[in-house]
mmCIF file of C-alpha atoms in Angstrom:
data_model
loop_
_atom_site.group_PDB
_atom_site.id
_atom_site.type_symbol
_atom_site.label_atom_id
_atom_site.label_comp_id
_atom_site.label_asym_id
_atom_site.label_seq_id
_atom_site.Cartn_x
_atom_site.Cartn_y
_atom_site.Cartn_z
ATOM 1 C CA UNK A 1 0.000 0.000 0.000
ATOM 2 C CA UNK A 2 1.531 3.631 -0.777
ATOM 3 C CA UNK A 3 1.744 6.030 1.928
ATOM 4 C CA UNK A 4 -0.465 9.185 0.983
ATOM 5 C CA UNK A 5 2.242 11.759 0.317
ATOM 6 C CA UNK A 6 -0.381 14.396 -0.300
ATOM 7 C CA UNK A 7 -4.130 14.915 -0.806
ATOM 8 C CA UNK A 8 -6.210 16.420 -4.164
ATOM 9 C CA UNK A 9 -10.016 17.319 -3.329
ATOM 10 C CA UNK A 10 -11.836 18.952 -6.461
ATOM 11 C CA UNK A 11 -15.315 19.430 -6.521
ATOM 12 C CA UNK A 12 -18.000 22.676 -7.782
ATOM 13 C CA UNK A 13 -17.462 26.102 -6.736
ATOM 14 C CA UNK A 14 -18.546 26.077 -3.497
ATOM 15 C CA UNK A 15 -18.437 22.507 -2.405
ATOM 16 C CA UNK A 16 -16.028 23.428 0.617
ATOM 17 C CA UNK A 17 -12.560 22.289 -0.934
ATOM 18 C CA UNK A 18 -10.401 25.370 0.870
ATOM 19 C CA UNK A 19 -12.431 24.391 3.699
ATOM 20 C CA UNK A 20 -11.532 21.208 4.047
ATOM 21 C CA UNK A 21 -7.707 21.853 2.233
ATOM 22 C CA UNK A 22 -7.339 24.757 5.297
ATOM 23 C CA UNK A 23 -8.716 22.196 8.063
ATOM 24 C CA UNK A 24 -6.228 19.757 6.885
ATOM 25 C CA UNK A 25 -3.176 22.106 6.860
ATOM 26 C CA UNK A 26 -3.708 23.047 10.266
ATOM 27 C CA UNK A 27 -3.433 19.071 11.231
ATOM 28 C CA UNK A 28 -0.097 18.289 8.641
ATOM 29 C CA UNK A 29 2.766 19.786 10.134
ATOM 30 C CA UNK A 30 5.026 20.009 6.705
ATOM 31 C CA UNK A 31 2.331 20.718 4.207
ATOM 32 C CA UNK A 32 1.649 23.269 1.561
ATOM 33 C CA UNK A 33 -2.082 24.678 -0.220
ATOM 34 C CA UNK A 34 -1.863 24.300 -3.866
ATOM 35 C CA UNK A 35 -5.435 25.854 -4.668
ATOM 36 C CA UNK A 36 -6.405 26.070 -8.360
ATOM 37 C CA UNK A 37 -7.613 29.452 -8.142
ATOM 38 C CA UNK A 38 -4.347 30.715 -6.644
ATOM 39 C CA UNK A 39 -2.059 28.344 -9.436
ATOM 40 C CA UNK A 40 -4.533 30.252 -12.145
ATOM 41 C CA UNK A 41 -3.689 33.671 -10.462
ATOM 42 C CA UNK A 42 -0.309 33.572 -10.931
ATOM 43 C CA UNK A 43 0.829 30.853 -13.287
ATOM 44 C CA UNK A 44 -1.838 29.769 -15.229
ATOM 45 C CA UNK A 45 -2.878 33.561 -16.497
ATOM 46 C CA UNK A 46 -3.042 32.553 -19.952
ATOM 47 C CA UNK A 47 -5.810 30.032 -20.044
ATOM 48 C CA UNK A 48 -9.554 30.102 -20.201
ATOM 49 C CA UNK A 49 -12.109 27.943 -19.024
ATOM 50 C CA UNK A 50 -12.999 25.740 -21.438
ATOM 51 C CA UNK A 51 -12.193 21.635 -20.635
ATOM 52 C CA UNK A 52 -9.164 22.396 -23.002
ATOM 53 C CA UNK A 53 -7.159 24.936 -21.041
ATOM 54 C CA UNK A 54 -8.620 23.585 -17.584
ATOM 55 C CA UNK A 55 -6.659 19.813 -18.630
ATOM 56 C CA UNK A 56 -3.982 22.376 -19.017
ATOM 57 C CA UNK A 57 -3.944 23.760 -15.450
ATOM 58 C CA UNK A 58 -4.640 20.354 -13.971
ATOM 59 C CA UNK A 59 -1.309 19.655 -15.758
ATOM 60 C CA UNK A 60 0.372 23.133 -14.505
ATOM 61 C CA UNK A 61 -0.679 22.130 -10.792
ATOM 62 C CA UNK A 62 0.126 18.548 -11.183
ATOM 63 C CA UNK A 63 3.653 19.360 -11.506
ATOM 64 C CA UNK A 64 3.599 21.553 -8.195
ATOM 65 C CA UNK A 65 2.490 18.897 -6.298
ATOM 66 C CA UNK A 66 5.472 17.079 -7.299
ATOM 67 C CA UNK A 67 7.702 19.282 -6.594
ATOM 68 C CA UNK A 68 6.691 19.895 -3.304
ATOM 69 C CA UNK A 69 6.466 16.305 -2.220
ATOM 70 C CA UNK A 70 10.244 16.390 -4.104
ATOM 71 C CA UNK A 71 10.926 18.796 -1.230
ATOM 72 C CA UNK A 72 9.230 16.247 1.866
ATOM 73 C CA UNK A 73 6.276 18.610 1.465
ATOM 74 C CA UNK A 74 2.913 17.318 1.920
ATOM 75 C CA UNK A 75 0.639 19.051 -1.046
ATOM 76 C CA UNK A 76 -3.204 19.917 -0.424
ATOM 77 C CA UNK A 77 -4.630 20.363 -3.888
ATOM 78 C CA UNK A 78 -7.661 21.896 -4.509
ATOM 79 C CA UNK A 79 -9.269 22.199 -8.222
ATOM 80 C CA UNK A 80 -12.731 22.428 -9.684
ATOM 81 C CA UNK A 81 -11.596 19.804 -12.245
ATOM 82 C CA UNK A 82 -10.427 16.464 -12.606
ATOM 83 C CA UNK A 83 -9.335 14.234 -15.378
ATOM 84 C CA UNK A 84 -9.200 10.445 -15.787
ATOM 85 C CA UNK A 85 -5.398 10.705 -16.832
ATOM 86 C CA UNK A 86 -3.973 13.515 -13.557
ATOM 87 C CA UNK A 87 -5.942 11.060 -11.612
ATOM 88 C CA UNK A 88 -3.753 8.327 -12.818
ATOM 89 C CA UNK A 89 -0.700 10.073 -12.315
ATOM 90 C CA UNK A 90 -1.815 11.563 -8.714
ATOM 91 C CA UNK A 91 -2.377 8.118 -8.124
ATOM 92 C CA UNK A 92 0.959 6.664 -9.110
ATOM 93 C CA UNK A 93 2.567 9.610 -6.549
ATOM 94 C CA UNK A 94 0.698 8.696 -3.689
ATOM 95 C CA UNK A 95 -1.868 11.648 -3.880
ATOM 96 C CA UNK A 96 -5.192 10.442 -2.567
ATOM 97 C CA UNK A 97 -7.510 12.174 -5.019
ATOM 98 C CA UNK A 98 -11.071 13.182 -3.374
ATOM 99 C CA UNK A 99 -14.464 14.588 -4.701
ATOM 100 C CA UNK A 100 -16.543 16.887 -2.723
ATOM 101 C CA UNK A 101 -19.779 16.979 -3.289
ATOM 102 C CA UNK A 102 -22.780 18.975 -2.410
ATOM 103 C CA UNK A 103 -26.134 20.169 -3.938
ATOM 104 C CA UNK A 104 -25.721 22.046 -6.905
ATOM 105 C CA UNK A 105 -28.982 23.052 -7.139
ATOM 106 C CA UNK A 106 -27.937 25.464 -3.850
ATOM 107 C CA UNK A 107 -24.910 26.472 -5.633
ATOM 108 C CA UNK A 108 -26.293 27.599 -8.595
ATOM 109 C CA UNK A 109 -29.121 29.475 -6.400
ATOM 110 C CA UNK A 110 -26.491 31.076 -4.248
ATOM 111 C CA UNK A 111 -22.489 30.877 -5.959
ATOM 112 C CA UNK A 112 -21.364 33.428 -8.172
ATOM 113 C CA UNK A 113 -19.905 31.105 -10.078
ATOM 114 C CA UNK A 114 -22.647 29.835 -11.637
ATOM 115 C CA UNK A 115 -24.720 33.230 -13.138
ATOM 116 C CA UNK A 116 -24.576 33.918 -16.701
ATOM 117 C CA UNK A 117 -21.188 31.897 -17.468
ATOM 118 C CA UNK A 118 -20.043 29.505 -19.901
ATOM 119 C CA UNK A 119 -17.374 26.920 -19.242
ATOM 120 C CA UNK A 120 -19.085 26.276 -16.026
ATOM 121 C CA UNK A 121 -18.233 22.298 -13.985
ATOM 122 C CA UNK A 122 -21.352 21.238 -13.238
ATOM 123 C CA UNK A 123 -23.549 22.903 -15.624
ATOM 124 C CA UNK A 124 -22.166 23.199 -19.137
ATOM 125 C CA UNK A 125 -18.828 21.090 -18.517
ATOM 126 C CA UNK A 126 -18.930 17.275 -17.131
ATOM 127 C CA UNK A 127 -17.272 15.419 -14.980
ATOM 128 C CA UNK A 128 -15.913 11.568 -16.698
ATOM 129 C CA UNK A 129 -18.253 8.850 -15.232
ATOM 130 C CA UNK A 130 -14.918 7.186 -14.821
ATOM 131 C CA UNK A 131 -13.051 9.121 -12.241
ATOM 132 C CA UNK A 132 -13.077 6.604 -9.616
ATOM 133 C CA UNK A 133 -12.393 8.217 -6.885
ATOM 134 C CA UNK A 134 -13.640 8.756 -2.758
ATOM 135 C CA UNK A 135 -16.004 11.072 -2.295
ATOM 136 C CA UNK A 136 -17.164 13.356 0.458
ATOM 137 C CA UNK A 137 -20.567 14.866 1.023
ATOM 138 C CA UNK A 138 -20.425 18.236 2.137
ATOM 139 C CA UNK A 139 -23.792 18.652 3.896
ATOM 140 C CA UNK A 140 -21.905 21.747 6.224
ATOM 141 C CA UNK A 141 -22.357 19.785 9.360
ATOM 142 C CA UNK A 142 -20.163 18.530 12.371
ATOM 143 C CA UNK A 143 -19.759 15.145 10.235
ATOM 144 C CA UNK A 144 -17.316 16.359 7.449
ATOM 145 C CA UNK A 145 -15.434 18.312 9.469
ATOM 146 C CA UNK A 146 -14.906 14.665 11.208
ATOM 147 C CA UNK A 147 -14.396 13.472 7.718
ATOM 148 C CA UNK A 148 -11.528 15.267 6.844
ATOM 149 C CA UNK A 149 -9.833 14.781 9.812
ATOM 150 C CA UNK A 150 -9.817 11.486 9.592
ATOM 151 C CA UNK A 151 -7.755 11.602 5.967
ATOM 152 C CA UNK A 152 -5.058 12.488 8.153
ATOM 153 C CA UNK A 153 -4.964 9.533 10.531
#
């Protein structure tokens, strides 16, 4: 069995992955946050949103993660998206890839995410039926905070 040398959660906008990916790096003593949005900020300027360039970032952050665990570093990913092949290769590195879900009916009610966009995860863009992966309800309760600190144990 591999040792989990870091952790990938990707889910909606809104599904509580920096939640979770700041609840875990309070628990990890050598651990970094590699959140999508951030990576997208300030490395991955030049894409879009379309399935095209977000394969792309997936890529781009991919290679973060190995750094860091190059360096001992334990990465917590966060990304709206997920691929069949990244989760192959997160696999192979000892990266315990994890969806978070939630009700995206109350995320397209209340997320700015998901008003008059295209390119949208969830709505316009699908995730492959086979991304096997674990996955967490986020129903905002005492039970996935419990959850998530059990990844750690």
């Amino acid at each position: 069995m591999v040792q989990n040398k870091g952790v990938w959660f990707y889910g909606l906008s809104g599904s509580g992955k920096s939640f979770a990916s700041e609840l875990l790096s309070k628990k990890i003593k050598y651990s970094c946050l590699i959140d999508g949005d951030i990576v997208r900020k300030y490395i991955s300027y030049d894409l879009k949103y379309s399935k095209k360039d977000r394969n792309i970032q997936l890529h781009r952050v991919l290679g973060i993660s190995r750094i860091a665990i190059g360096s001992n570093i334990f990465p917590i990913i966060s990304t709206v998206w997920m691929n069949e092949k990244i989760l192959a290769e997160s696999k192979k590195l000892g990266i315990k890839v994890i969806k978070i879900k939630t009700d995206i009916n109350n995320l397209i009610n209340t997320h700015k995410t998901y008003k008059n966009k295209k390119d949208v995860v969830g709505v316009n863009i699908k995730y492959s039926r086979n991304l096997n992966t674990e996955t967490i309800i986020n129903n905002k309760d005492e039970e996935f905070c419990k959850t998530i600190k059990k990844l750690i144990r």
